[in-house]
Amino acid sequence: MSPTTGSDLPLNSGLKDTPSPAIDVLTTRNVSLKHIIIALLLSSLFFLLFCFVVLHGYIAWVLSNPNVAPLYSNPKLSKNLAYEDVHFPAADGSRMMQGWYIPADDSRKTIVFSHGYGANREEPWVPMYDLAHYANGLNYNVLMFDYGFAAQKSKEVATGGKKEAEQLLGAINLAKQRGAEEIVIWGFSMGAGTALQAALSSDDINGMILDSTFLLEPDTMYHNIRQHIDLPRRPSLEIIGLLLPVLNGTSMRQIPYTEVKSKDYPFPTLFIHGTEDEKAPYPIAEKLAENQTNEASGVWIVEGALHEMIFREHPKDYLRKVSEFLSRIQTSKTKK
């Protein structure tokens, strides 16, 4: 038998190449690392989205739950005005309201004060007691009350005027029951916007004085949000719009801001606004005033004045404008 040479041996022995164990481990590690990176990126993205939604939820919650200080005084202590505590139902019967009624001698005229967001019937920065004293001195009965979001007991959420308009209508009903034949609403900020909403369904209002009118609508809401945090208009407004009904039961669509912005009210209305108002830009008041055709209506835009600070900054001019306007209401009623 001839000896076998190396060249006679099969080179592959019929076996396939087997990958190195080191290569398998490396490949597995690469795949695992890729999955981990993707998972981390997705987790980070979902966390950021969650934080974004939570931030908007917090904004919607703050809008619905303003921090309101408790009452610190009363008309007697502040201005030596005789008054009585009053309780009356909102027009829709949804809740009982609390307030103060300051009578004037044998008067058939009543001014109902409509306070702003984040305040109660005292609204000290206006200051409300001074204006109540002035109105009573003009022989007007005065009604001061708290909206539901400012109530000392059974406090509820703020709804941008939806529920508050019914509460203001309840105050108007009380004024009528007390014998008022002339009812003037004196509103501030969101209280002025609420007055405009209430007046859409009331025939009992003879005039309105609207100081620093704030009407809750997408533009003004976003304008105020931007004062505190720089968020994109979209989708921020859409997200907040979805969350508001959950937090306060009110959709933006339920606030008749479009109708208010185009309404020509049948009674005299005086708009007072400052050019440096950062919460409610003054062109809103100018546009609302342009819609009014009642000859006794008017608008006073005060250069450099801030939100609800006009009386403090220009007290004599303010009271003179108000007095002249109230006289025009009397003249308007006489012509009828």
mmCIF file of C-alpha atoms in Angstrom, residues 12-295:
data_model
loop_
_atom_site.group_PDB
_atom_site.id
_atom_site.type_symbol
_atom_site.label_atom_id
_atom_site.label_comp_id
_atom_site.label_asym_id
_atom_site.label_seq_id
_atom_site.Cartn_x
_atom_site.Cartn_y
_atom_site.Cartn_z
ATOM 1 C CA ASN A 12 -12.776 20.829 4.149
ATOM 2 C CA SER A 13 -13.577 17.382 5.403
ATOM 3 C CA GLY A 14 -17.135 18.065 4.162
ATOM 4 C CA LEU A 15 -17.806 20.568 7.050
ATOM 5 C CA LYS A 16 -19.164 24.168 6.764
ATOM 6 C CA ASP A 17 -17.345 27.156 8.262
ATOM 7 C CA THR A 18 -18.420 27.705 11.886
ATOM 8 C CA PRO A 19 -18.578 31.382 13.114
ATOM 9 C CA SER A 20 -16.290 32.287 15.896
ATOM 10 C CA PRO A 21 -17.960 32.492 19.321
ATOM 11 C CA ALA A 22 -16.351 35.896 19.786
ATOM 12 C CA ILE A 23 -18.146 37.222 16.651
ATOM 13 C CA ASP A 24 -21.527 35.915 17.918
ATOM 14 C CA VAL A 25 -21.097 37.702 21.220
ATOM 15 C CA LEU A 26 -20.111 40.944 19.484
ATOM 16 C CA THR A 27 -23.115 40.798 17.130
ATOM 17 C CA THR A 28 -25.493 40.083 19.994
ATOM 18 C CA ARG A 29 -24.067 42.972 21.985
ATOM 19 C CA ASN A 30 -24.480 45.341 19.022
ATOM 20 C CA VAL A 31 -28.117 44.336 18.558
ATOM 21 C CA SER A 32 -28.838 44.667 22.276
ATOM 22 C CA LEU A 33 -27.162 48.084 22.424
ATOM 23 C CA LYS A 34 -29.246 49.260 19.464
ATOM 24 C CA HIS A 35 -32.453 48.097 21.150
ATOM 25 C CA ILE A 36 -31.458 49.794 24.395
ATOM 26 C CA ILE A 37 -30.755 53.095 22.614
ATOM 27 C CA ILE A 38 -34.096 52.954 20.777
ATOM 28 C CA ALA A 39 -35.911 52.130 24.004
ATOM 29 C CA LEU A 40 -34.204 55.011 25.817
ATOM 30 C CA LEU A 41 -35.040 57.454 23.022
ATOM 31 C CA LEU A 42 -38.682 56.355 22.975
ATOM 32 C CA SER A 43 -38.879 56.519 26.761
ATOM 33 C CA SER A 44 -37.402 60.017 26.739
ATOM 34 C CA LEU A 45 -39.836 61.091 24.031
ATOM 35 C CA PHE A 46 -42.858 59.731 25.914
ATOM 36 C CA PHE A 47 -41.607 61.322 29.135
ATOM 37 C CA LEU A 48 -41.258 64.719 27.430
ATOM 38 C CA LEU A 49 -44.729 64.369 25.901
ATOM 39 C CA PHE A 50 -46.104 63.414 29.309
ATOM 40 C CA CYS A 51 -44.445 66.455 30.913
ATOM 41 C CA PHE A 52 -45.781 68.674 28.107
ATOM 42 C CA VAL A 53 -49.342 67.474 28.691
ATOM 43 C CA VAL A 54 -48.963 67.715 32.482
ATOM 44 C CA LEU A 55 -47.734 71.308 32.124
ATOM 45 C CA HIS A 56 -50.830 72.189 30.116
ATOM 46 C CA GLY A 57 -52.984 70.388 32.645
ATOM 47 C CA TYR A 58 -51.458 72.510 35.394
ATOM 48 C CA ILE A 59 -52.156 75.684 33.400
ATOM 49 C CA ALA A 60 -55.781 74.626 32.862
ATOM 50 C CA TRP A 61 -56.082 73.806 36.576
ATOM 51 C CA VAL A 62 -54.701 77.204 37.613
ATOM 52 C CA LEU A 63 -57.102 78.940 35.218
ATOM 53 C CA SER A 64 -59.979 77.043 36.797
ATOM 54 C CA ASN A 65 -58.877 77.491 40.428
ATOM 55 C CA PRO A 66 -57.690 81.046 41.106
ATOM 56 C CA ASN A 67 -56.206 81.784 44.499
ATOM 57 C CA VAL A 68 -58.580 84.252 46.165
ATOM 58 C CA ALA A 69 -57.845 85.978 49.471
ATOM 59 C CA PRO A 70 -60.505 85.957 52.198
ATOM 60 C CA LEU A 71 -62.611 89.029 52.955
ATOM 61 C CA TYR A 72 -60.746 91.401 55.234
ATOM 62 C CA SER A 73 -63.283 94.151 55.895
ATOM 63 C CA ASN A 74 -66.827 95.341 55.112
ATOM 64 C CA PRO A 75 -68.519 98.578 53.953
ATOM 65 C CA LYS A 76 -69.144 99.765 57.517
ATOM 66 C CA LEU A 77 -65.557 99.356 58.656
ATOM 67 C CA SER A 78 -64.036 100.684 55.447
ATOM 68 C CA LYS A 79 -66.330 103.604 54.568
ATOM 69 C CA ASN A 80 -68.895 103.812 57.382
ATOM 70 C CA LEU A 81 -71.593 102.633 54.974
ATOM 71 C CA ALA A 82 -74.650 100.905 56.396
ATOM 72 C CA TYR A 83 -75.163 97.546 54.701
ATOM 73 C CA GLU A 84 -76.806 94.174 55.062
ATOM 74 C CA ASP A 85 -75.635 90.683 54.244
ATOM 75 C CA VAL A 86 -77.641 89.206 51.394
ATOM 76 C CA HIS A 87 -78.058 85.709 49.991
ATOM 77 C CA PHE A 88 -79.656 85.017 46.650
ATOM 78 C CA PRO A 89 -79.738 82.222 44.068
ATOM 79 C CA ALA A 90 -77.932 82.290 40.752
ATOM 80 C CA ALA A 91 -80.419 82.719 37.919
ATOM 81 C CA ASP A 92 -80.151 79.056 36.970
ATOM 82 C CA GLY A 93 -80.555 77.939 40.587
ATOM 83 C CA SER A 94 -77.155 76.234 40.568
ATOM 84 C CA ARG A 95 -75.934 77.786 43.836
ATOM 85 C CA MET A 96 -76.563 80.422 46.476
ATOM 86 C CA MET A 97 -74.606 83.651 46.316
ATOM 87 C CA GLN A 98 -73.383 85.866 49.157
ATOM 88 C CA GLY A 99 -72.944 89.608 49.109
ATOM 89 C CA TRP A 100 -73.565 93.023 50.634
ATOM 90 C CA TYR A 101 -76.407 95.388 49.843
ATOM 91 C CA ILE A 102 -75.724 99.072 50.559
ATOM 92 C CA PRO A 103 -78.995 101.040 50.384
ATOM 93 C CA ALA A 104 -79.437 104.647 49.323
ATOM 94 C CA ASP A 105 -82.310 106.782 50.611
ATOM 95 C CA ASP A 106 -85.502 106.241 48.580
ATOM 96 C CA SER A 107 -83.480 105.262 45.513
ATOM 97 C CA ARG A 108 -84.747 103.223 42.569
ATOM 98 C CA LYS A 109 -81.264 103.028 41.068
ATOM 99 C CA THR A 110 -78.794 100.236 41.767
ATOM 100 C CA ILE A 111 -75.207 99.617 40.726
ATOM 101 C CA VAL A 112 -74.109 95.985 40.761
ATOM 102 C CA PHE A 113 -70.353 95.484 41.010
ATOM 103 C CA SER A 114 -68.899 92.566 39.029
ATOM 104 C CA HIS A 115 -65.431 91.768 40.353
ATOM 105 C CA GLY A 116 -62.558 90.232 38.399
ATOM 106 C CA TYR A 117 -60.778 86.905 38.268
ATOM 107 C CA GLY A 118 -58.629 86.059 41.266
ATOM 108 C CA ALA A 119 -60.492 88.586 43.430
ATOM 109 C CA ASN A 120 -63.555 88.800 45.637
ATOM 110 C CA ARG A 121 -66.147 91.534 46.103
ATOM 111 C CA GLU A 122 -63.578 93.773 47.858
ATOM 112 C CA GLU A 123 -61.004 93.751 45.027
ATOM 113 C CA PRO A 124 -58.652 96.044 47.001
ATOM 114 C CA TRP A 125 -56.332 97.031 44.156
ATOM 115 C CA VAL A 126 -59.187 98.765 42.287
ATOM 116 C CA PRO A 127 -60.109 99.838 45.133
ATOM 117 C CA MET A 128 -63.737 98.691 45.249
ATOM 118 C CA TYR A 129 -64.750 100.259 48.568
ATOM 119 C CA ASP A 130 -63.886 103.715 47.271
ATOM 120 C CA LEU A 131 -66.034 103.220 44.169
ATOM 121 C CA ALA A 132 -68.902 101.770 46.206
ATOM 122 C CA HIS A 133 -68.770 104.818 48.473
ATOM 123 C CA TYR A 134 -68.770 107.114 45.455
ATOM 124 C CA ALA A 135 -71.719 105.342 43.809
ATOM 125 C CA ASN A 136 -73.713 105.401 47.026
ATOM 126 C CA GLY A 137 -72.973 109.122 47.318
ATOM 127 C CA LEU A 138 -74.645 109.552 43.914
ATOM 128 C CA ASN A 139 -77.774 108.013 45.475
ATOM 129 C CA TYR A 140 -77.334 104.542 44.008
ATOM 130 C CA ASN A 141 -78.006 101.407 45.956
ATOM 131 C CA VAL A 142 -74.927 99.221 45.698
ATOM 132 C CA LEU A 143 -74.746 95.442 45.471
ATOM 133 C CA MET A 144 -71.366 93.770 45.977
ATOM 134 C CA PHE A 145 -71.135 89.967 45.809
ATOM 135 C CA ASP A 146 -68.693 87.115 45.331
ATOM 136 C CA TYR A 147 -68.663 84.894 42.282
ATOM 137 C CA GLY A 148 -68.592 81.168 42.997
ATOM 138 C CA PHE A 149 -64.831 80.877 42.522
ATOM 139 C CA ALA A 150 -64.347 83.540 45.246
ATOM 140 C CA ALA A 151 -66.940 82.263 47.706
ATOM 141 C CA GLN A 152 -65.886 81.881 51.344
ATOM 142 C CA LYS A 153 -67.896 78.660 51.540
ATOM 143 C CA SER A 154 -68.840 76.123 48.865
ATOM 144 C CA LYS A 155 -66.171 77.492 46.553
ATOM 145 C CA GLU A 156 -66.285 76.267 42.956
ATOM 146 C CA VAL A 157 -64.171 76.503 39.829
ATOM 147 C CA ALA A 158 -63.964 79.528 37.533
ATOM 148 C CA THR A 159 -65.590 78.993 34.147
ATOM 149 C CA GLY A 160 -64.669 82.117 32.181
ATOM 150 C CA GLY A 161 -68.191 83.523 32.424
ATOM 151 C CA LYS A 162 -70.343 80.476 31.712
ATOM 152 C CA LYS A 163 -71.537 79.954 35.306
ATOM 153 C CA GLU A 164 -70.587 83.467 36.405
ATOM 154 C CA ALA A 165 -73.044 85.046 33.948
ATOM 155 C CA GLU A 166 -75.878 83.135 35.644
ATOM 156 C CA GLN A 167 -74.629 84.316 39.020
ATOM 157 C CA LEU A 168 -74.585 87.939 37.837
ATOM 158 C CA LEU A 169 -78.115 87.542 36.494
ATOM 159 C CA GLY A 170 -79.087 86.354 39.964
ATOM 160 C CA ALA A 171 -77.663 89.577 41.407
ATOM 161 C CA ILE A 172 -79.692 91.565 38.882
ATOM 162 C CA ASN A 173 -82.821 89.692 39.982
ATOM 163 C CA LEU A 174 -82.116 90.655 43.593
ATOM 164 C CA ALA A 175 -81.735 94.316 42.611
ATOM 165 C CA LYS A 176 -85.111 94.168 40.871
ATOM 166 C CA GLN A 177 -86.707 92.552 43.923
ATOM 167 C CA ARG A 178 -85.352 95.429 45.999
ATOM 168 C CA GLY A 179 -87.219 97.861 43.751
ATOM 169 C CA ALA A 180 -84.538 98.944 41.275
ATOM 170 C CA GLU A 181 -85.868 100.534 38.092
ATOM 171 C CA GLU A 182 -82.422 101.400 36.806
ATOM 172 C CA ILE A 183 -79.663 98.799 37.022
ATOM 173 C CA VAL A 184 -76.071 99.531 36.030
ATOM 174 C CA ILE A 185 -73.370 96.848 35.971
ATOM 175 C CA TRP A 186 -69.893 98.066 36.895
ATOM 176 C CA GLY A 187 -67.499 95.325 35.880
ATOM 177 C CA PHE A 188 -63.753 94.817 36.110
ATOM 178 C CA SER A 189 -61.502 92.536 34.042
ATOM 179 C CA MET A 190 -63.204 89.126 33.714
ATOM 180 C CA GLY A 191 -66.121 90.604 35.654
ATOM 181 C CA ALA A 192 -66.560 93.010 32.735
ATOM 182 C CA GLY A 193 -66.379 90.127 30.269
ATOM 183 C CA THR A 194 -68.954 88.261 32.362
ATOM 184 C CA ALA A 195 -71.238 91.312 32.262
ATOM 185 C CA LEU A 196 -71.087 91.309 28.465
ATOM 186 C CA GLN A 197 -72.088 87.639 28.461
ATOM 187 C CA ALA A 198 -74.927 88.133 30.956
ATOM 188 C CA ALA A 199 -76.263 91.073 28.961
ATOM 189 C CA LEU A 200 -76.833 88.799 25.968
ATOM 190 C CA SER A 201 -79.825 87.284 27.765
ATOM 191 C CA SER A 202 -81.100 90.096 30.006
ATOM 192 C CA ASP A 203 -83.522 92.932 29.378
ATOM 193 C CA ASP A 204 -83.051 94.373 32.856
ATOM 194 C CA ILE A 205 -79.717 96.135 32.349
ATOM 195 C CA ASN A 206 -79.830 99.888 31.734
ATOM 196 C CA GLY A 207 -76.112 100.500 31.377
ATOM 197 C CA MET A 208 -72.645 99.072 31.917
ATOM 198 C CA ILE A 209 -69.291 100.499 32.981
ATOM 199 C CA LEU A 210 -66.584 98.069 31.883
ATOM 200 C CA ASP A 211 -63.079 98.589 33.235
ATOM 201 C CA SER A 212 -60.168 96.627 31.690
ATOM 202 C CA THR A 213 -62.501 94.197 29.923
ATOM 203 C CA PHE A 214 -61.133 90.659 29.804
ATOM 204 C CA LEU A 215 -63.052 88.265 27.581
ATOM 205 C CA LEU A 216 -61.899 84.661 27.744
ATOM 206 C CA GLU A 217 -61.200 83.595 24.166
ATOM 207 C CA PRO A 218 -58.292 81.733 22.544
ATOM 208 C CA ASP A 219 -56.331 84.897 21.682
ATOM 209 C CA THR A 220 -56.470 86.475 25.142
ATOM 210 C CA MET A 221 -55.904 83.151 26.892
ATOM 211 C CA TYR A 222 -52.758 82.496 24.852
ATOM 212 C CA HIS A 223 -51.632 86.108 25.341
ATOM 213 C CA ASN A 224 -51.791 85.618 29.126
ATOM 214 C CA ILE A 225 -50.058 82.240 29.039
ATOM 215 C CA ARG A 226 -47.178 83.806 27.105
ATOM 216 C CA GLN A 227 -46.717 86.335 29.918
ATOM 217 C CA HIS A 228 -45.500 83.479 32.114
ATOM 218 C CA ILE A 229 -44.160 80.741 29.847
ATOM 219 C CA ASP A 230 -43.159 80.618 26.184
ATOM 220 C CA LEU A 231 -45.311 77.856 24.706
ATOM 221 C CA PRO A 232 -46.245 77.324 21.065
ATOM 222 C CA ARG A 233 -49.736 78.516 20.197
ATOM 223 C CA ARG A 234 -50.406 75.161 18.613
ATOM 224 C CA PRO A 235 -50.903 72.594 20.011
ATOM 225 C CA SER A 236 -51.008 74.393 23.398
ATOM 226 C CA LEU A 237 -54.439 75.949 22.874
ATOM 227 C CA GLU A 238 -55.839 72.662 21.601
ATOM 228 C CA ILE A 239 -54.489 70.713 24.594
ATOM 229 C CA ILE A 240 -55.767 73.245 27.134
ATOM 230 C CA GLY A 241 -59.085 73.340 25.297
ATOM 231 C CA LEU A 242 -59.381 69.578 25.738
ATOM 232 C CA LEU A 243 -58.418 69.703 29.424
ATOM 233 C CA LEU A 244 -60.660 72.599 30.548
ATOM 234 C CA PRO A 245 -63.932 70.625 30.290
ATOM 235 C CA VAL A 246 -62.360 67.906 32.420
ATOM 236 C CA LEU A 247 -61.222 70.345 35.110
ATOM 237 C CA ASN A 248 -64.068 72.881 35.219
ATOM 238 C CA GLY A 249 -66.817 71.409 33.047
ATOM 239 C CA THR A 250 -66.618 74.242 30.523
ATOM 240 C CA SER A 251 -65.554 74.118 26.909
ATOM 241 C CA MET A 252 -64.287 77.249 25.191
ATOM 242 C CA ARG A 253 -67.093 76.719 22.700
ATOM 243 C CA GLN A 254 -69.587 77.354 25.510
ATOM 244 C CA ILE A 255 -68.287 80.881 26.053
ATOM 245 C CA PRO A 256 -70.076 83.178 23.567
ATOM 246 C CA TYR A 257 -67.056 85.367 22.849
ATOM 247 C CA THR A 258 -67.791 85.533 19.117
ATOM 248 C CA GLU A 259 -71.289 86.870 19.758
ATOM 249 C CA VAL A 260 -70.043 89.320 22.387
ATOM 250 C CA LYS A 261 -67.376 90.683 20.033
ATOM 251 C CA SER A 262 -69.995 91.517 17.395
ATOM 252 C CA LYS A 263 -72.894 92.595 19.644
ATOM 253 C CA ASP A 264 -74.432 96.053 19.558
ATOM 254 C CA TYR A 265 -75.975 96.306 23.012
ATOM 255 C CA PRO A 266 -79.206 98.318 23.248
ATOM 256 C CA PHE A 267 -78.181 100.271 26.371
ATOM 257 C CA PRO A 268 -75.326 102.735 27.014
ATOM 258 C CA THR A 269 -71.939 101.176 27.690
ATOM 259 C CA LEU A 270 -68.724 102.891 28.798
ATOM 260 C CA PHE A 271 -65.467 101.068 28.088
ATOM 261 C CA ILE A 272 -62.428 102.104 30.146
ATOM 262 C CA HIS A 273 -59.027 100.646 29.278
ATOM 263 C CA GLY A 274 -55.307 101.306 29.535
ATOM 264 C CA THR A 275 -52.792 101.087 26.691
ATOM 265 C CA GLU A 276 -50.302 99.201 28.896
ATOM 266 C CA ASP A 277 -52.772 96.515 29.891
ATOM 267 C CA GLU A 278 -50.780 93.271 29.627
ATOM 268 C CA LYS A 279 -53.696 90.977 30.500
ATOM 269 C CA ALA A 280 -56.323 92.315 28.130
ATOM 270 C CA PRO A 281 -54.884 94.268 25.172
ATOM 271 C CA TYR A 282 -56.763 97.539 24.698
ATOM 272 C CA PRO A 283 -57.695 96.969 21.000
ATOM 273 C CA ILE A 284 -60.307 94.525 22.324
ATOM 274 C CA ALA A 285 -62.078 97.374 24.136
ATOM 275 C CA GLU A 286 -61.761 99.604 21.084
ATOM 276 C CA LYS A 287 -63.360 96.952 18.871
ATOM 277 C CA LEU A 288 -66.198 96.352 21.330
ATOM 278 C CA ALA A 289 -66.816 100.104 21.565
ATOM 279 C CA GLU A 290 -66.912 100.438 17.773
ATOM 280 C CA ASN A 291 -69.844 98.033 17.657
ATOM 281 C CA GLN A 292 -72.016 100.208 19.915
ATOM 282 C CA THR A 293 -74.512 102.557 18.278
ATOM 283 C CA ASN A 294 -76.249 103.842 21.406
ATOM 284 C CA GLU A 295 -75.438 107.555 21.455
#
